[in-house]
Each structure stands twice: as structure tokens, then as C-alpha cells.
mmCIF file of C-alpha atoms and ligand atoms in Angstrom:
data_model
loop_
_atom_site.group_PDB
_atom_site.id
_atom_site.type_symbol
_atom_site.label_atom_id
_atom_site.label_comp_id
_atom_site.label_asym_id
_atom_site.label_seq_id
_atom_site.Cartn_x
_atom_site.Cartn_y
_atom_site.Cartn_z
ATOM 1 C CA UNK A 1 0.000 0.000 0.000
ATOM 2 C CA UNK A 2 1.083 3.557 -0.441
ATOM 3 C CA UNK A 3 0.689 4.490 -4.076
ATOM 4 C CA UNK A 4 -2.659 6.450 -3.512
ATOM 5 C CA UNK A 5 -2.247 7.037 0.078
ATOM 6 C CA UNK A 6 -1.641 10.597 0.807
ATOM 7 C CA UNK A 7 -0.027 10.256 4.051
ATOM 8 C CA UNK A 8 2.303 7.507 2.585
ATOM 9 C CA UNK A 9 3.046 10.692 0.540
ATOM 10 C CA UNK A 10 3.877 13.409 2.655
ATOM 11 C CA UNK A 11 5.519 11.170 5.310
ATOM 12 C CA UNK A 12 7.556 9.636 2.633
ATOM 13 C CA UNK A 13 8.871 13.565 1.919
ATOM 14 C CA UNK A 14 7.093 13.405 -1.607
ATOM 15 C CA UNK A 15 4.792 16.933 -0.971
ATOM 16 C CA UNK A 16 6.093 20.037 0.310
ATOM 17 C CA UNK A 17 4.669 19.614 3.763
ATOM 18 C CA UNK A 18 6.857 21.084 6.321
ATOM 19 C CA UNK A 19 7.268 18.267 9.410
ATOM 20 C CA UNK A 20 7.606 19.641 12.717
ATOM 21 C CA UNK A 21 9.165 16.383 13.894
ATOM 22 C CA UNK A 22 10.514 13.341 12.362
ATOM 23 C CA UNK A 23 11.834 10.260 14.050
ATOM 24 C CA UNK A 24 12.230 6.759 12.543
ATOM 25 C CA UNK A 25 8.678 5.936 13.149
ATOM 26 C CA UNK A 26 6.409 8.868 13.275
ATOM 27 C CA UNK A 27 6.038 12.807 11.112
ATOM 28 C CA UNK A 28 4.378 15.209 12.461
ATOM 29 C CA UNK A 29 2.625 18.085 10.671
ATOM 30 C CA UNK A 30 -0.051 20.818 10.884
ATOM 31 C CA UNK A 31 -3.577 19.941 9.843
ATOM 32 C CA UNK A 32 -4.212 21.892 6.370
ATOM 33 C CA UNK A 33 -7.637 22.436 7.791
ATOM 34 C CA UNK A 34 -7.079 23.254 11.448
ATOM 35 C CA UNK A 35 -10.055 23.629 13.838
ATOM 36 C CA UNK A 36 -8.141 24.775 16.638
ATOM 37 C CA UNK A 37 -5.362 27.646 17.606
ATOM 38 C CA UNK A 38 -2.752 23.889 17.013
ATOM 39 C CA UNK A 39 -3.770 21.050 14.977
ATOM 40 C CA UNK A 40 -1.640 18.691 14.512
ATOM 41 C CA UNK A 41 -1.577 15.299 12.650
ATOM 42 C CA UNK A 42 0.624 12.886 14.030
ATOM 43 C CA UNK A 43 1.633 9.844 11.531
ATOM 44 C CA UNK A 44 3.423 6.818 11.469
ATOM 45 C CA UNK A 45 5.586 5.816 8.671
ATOM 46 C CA UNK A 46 4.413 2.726 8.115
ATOM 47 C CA UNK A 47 1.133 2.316 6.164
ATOM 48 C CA UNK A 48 -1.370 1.082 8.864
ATOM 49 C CA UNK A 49 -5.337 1.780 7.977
ATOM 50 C CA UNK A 50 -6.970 2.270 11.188
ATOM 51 C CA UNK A 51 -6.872 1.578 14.688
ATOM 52 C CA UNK A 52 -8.308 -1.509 13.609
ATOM 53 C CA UNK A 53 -6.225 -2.794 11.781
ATOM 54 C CA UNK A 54 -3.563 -2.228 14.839
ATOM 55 C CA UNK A 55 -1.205 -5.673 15.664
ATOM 56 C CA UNK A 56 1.292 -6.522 18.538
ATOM 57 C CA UNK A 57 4.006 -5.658 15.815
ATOM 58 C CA UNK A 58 2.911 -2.566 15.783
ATOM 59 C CA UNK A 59 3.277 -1.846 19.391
ATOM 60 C CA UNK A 60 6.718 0.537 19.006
ATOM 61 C CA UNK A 61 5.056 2.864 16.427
ATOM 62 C CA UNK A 62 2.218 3.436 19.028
ATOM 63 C CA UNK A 63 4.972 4.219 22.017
ATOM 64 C CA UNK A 64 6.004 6.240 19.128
ATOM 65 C CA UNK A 65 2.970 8.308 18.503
ATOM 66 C CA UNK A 66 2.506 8.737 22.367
ATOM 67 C CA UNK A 67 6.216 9.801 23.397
ATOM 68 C CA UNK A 68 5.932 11.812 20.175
ATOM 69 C CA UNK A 69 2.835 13.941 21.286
ATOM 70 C CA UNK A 70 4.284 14.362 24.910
ATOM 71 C CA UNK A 71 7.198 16.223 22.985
ATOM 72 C CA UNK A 72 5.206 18.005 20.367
ATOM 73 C CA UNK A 73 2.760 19.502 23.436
ATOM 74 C CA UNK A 74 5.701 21.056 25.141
ATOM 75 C CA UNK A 75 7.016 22.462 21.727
ATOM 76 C CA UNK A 76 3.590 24.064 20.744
ATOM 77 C CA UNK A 77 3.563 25.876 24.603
ATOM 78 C CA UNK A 78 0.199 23.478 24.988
ATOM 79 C CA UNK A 79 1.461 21.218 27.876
ATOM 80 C CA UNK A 80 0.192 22.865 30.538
ATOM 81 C CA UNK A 81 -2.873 24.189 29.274
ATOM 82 C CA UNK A 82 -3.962 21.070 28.051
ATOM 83 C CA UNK A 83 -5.231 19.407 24.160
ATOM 84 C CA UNK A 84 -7.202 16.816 22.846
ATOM 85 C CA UNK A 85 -5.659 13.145 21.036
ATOM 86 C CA UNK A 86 -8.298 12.187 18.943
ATOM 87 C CA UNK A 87 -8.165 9.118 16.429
ATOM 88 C CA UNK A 88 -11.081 8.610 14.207
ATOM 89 C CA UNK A 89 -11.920 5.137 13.068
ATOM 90 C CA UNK A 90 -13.183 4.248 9.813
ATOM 91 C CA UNK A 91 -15.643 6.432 8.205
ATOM 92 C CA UNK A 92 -18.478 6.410 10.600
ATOM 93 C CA UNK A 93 -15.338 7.712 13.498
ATOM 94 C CA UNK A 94 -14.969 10.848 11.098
ATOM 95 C CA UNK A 95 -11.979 9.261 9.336
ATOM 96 C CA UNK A 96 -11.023 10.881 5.737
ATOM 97 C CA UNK A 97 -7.519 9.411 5.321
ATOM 98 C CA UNK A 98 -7.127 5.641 5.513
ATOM 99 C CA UNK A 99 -4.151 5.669 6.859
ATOM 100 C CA UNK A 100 -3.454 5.937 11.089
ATOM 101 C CA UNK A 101 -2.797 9.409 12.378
ATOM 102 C CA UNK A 102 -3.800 11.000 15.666
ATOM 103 C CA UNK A 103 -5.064 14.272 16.034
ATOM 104 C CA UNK A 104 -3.293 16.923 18.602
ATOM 105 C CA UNK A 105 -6.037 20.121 19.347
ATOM 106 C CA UNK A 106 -5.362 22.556 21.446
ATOM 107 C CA UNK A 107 -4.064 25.925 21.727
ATOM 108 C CA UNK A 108 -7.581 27.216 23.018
ATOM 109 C CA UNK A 109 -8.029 30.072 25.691
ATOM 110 C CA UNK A 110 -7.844 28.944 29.113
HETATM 111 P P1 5GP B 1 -9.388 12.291 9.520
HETATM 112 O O1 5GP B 1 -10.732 12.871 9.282
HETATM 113 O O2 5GP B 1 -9.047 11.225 8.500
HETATM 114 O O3 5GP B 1 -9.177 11.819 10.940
HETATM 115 O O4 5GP B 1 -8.357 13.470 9.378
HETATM 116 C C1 5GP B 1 -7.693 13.778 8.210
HETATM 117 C C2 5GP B 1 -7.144 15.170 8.385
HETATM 118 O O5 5GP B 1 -6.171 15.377 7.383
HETATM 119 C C3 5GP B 1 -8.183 16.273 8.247
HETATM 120 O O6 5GP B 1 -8.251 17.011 9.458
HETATM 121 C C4 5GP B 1 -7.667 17.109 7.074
HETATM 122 O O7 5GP B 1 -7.847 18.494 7.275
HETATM 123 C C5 5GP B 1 -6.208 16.720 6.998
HETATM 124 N N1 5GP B 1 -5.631 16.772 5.668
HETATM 125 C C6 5GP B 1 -6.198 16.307 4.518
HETATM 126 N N2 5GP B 1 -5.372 16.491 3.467
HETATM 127 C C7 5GP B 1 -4.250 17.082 3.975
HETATM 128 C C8 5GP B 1 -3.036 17.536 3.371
HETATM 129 O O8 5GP B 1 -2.801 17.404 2.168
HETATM 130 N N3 5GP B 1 -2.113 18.114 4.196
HETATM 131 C C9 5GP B 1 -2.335 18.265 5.536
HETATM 132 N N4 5GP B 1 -1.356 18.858 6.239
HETATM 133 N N5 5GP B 1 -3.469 17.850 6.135
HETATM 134 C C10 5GP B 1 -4.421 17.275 5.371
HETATM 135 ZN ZN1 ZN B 2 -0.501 5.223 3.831
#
């Protein structure tokens, strides 16, 4: 998988999308559409459609994700103040792009 995958794409470095992190496992860029003050999309490298389609294998990209937003929250100033991980699952969860990604929001008056 990956051809017509758009995150494949971007986290691959084939679009112009600036990352505000990259590790082995995991890119992380804003949300071209955000609905808060920071929106960010955090992705895994590895093609993976939903949280359902999650395996034990798959276990160090999710440490990944997690450690990933812990550092991205202090970056963005949002740590203390607080924000939203969202992942939604499959289209009926509000999911667009078929391929895993959690959402950071926050960045809100407190
Ligand atoms: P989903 O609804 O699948 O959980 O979220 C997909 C998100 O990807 C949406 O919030 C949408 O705004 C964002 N998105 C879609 N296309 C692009 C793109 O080309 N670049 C970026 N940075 N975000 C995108
Ligand atoms: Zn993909």
C-alpha cells in the first residue's frame, strides 16, 4: 500500500509539507484544515489503515505516537494548558484518510 495514500506521501517527503518532527517511526505536521489555535496530525511511517487494523508488531510505532505527542505539546507551549488526542476510526469515526494518524487540538483560551 502507499501508491494512492496521501499520508504515505507526505511522510515519505514526496509533498512540500513542512514536518515539525521526524523520528524513525512517526512525522508530524499541521492539519491543512485546522479547527483549533494547534492542529496537529501525528503519523506513522508505516502504512497502517486504522486503529483496527492495529497488531502486537505494531506496538513501538504506538509508544512512538505517544512519546511523540508528549514532545510536540511542550514544543507548541500546549502542555500545561492542556489538548485533545483524537483518532477517528473508519468512516463512521470521522476518518477521511485511511491511513493511522492521531489528532493533537489545542491551543484554546484557558
Ligand atoms: P481524519 O478525518 O481522517 O481523521 O483526518 C484527516 C485530516 O487530514 C483532516 O483534518 C484534514 O484536514 C487533513 N488533511 C487532509 N489532506 C491534507 C493535506 O494534504 N495536508 C495536511 N497537512 N493535512 C491534510
Ligand atoms: Zn498510507
Amino acid at each position: 500500500m502507499g501508491d494512492d495514500c496521501l499520508f504515505c506521501k507526505i511522510a515519505g517527503g514526496e509533498t512540500d509539507t513542512d514536518f515539525l518532527m521526524e523520528t524513525d517511526d512517526v512525522v508530524v505536521f499541521r492539519d491543512i484544515n485546522p479547527i483549533a489555535p494547534v492542529h496537529l496530525l501525528l503519523v506513522p511511517k508505516r502504512h497502517i489503515r486504522s486503529v483496527n487494523d492495529l497488531t502486537e508488531e505494531d506496538s513501538p510505532v504506538l509508544s512512538a505516537l505517544l512519546f511523540a505527542a508528549r514532545d510536540m505539546a511542550v514544543q507548541m507551549g500546549v502542555d500545561a494548558t492542556g489538548y485533545k488526542l483524537i483518532f477517528n476510526v473508519e468512516k463512521g469515526g470521522g476518518q477521511e484518510i485511511f491511513h493511522l494518524h492521531m489528532h493533537m487540538i489545542g491551543g484554546w483560551e484557558s
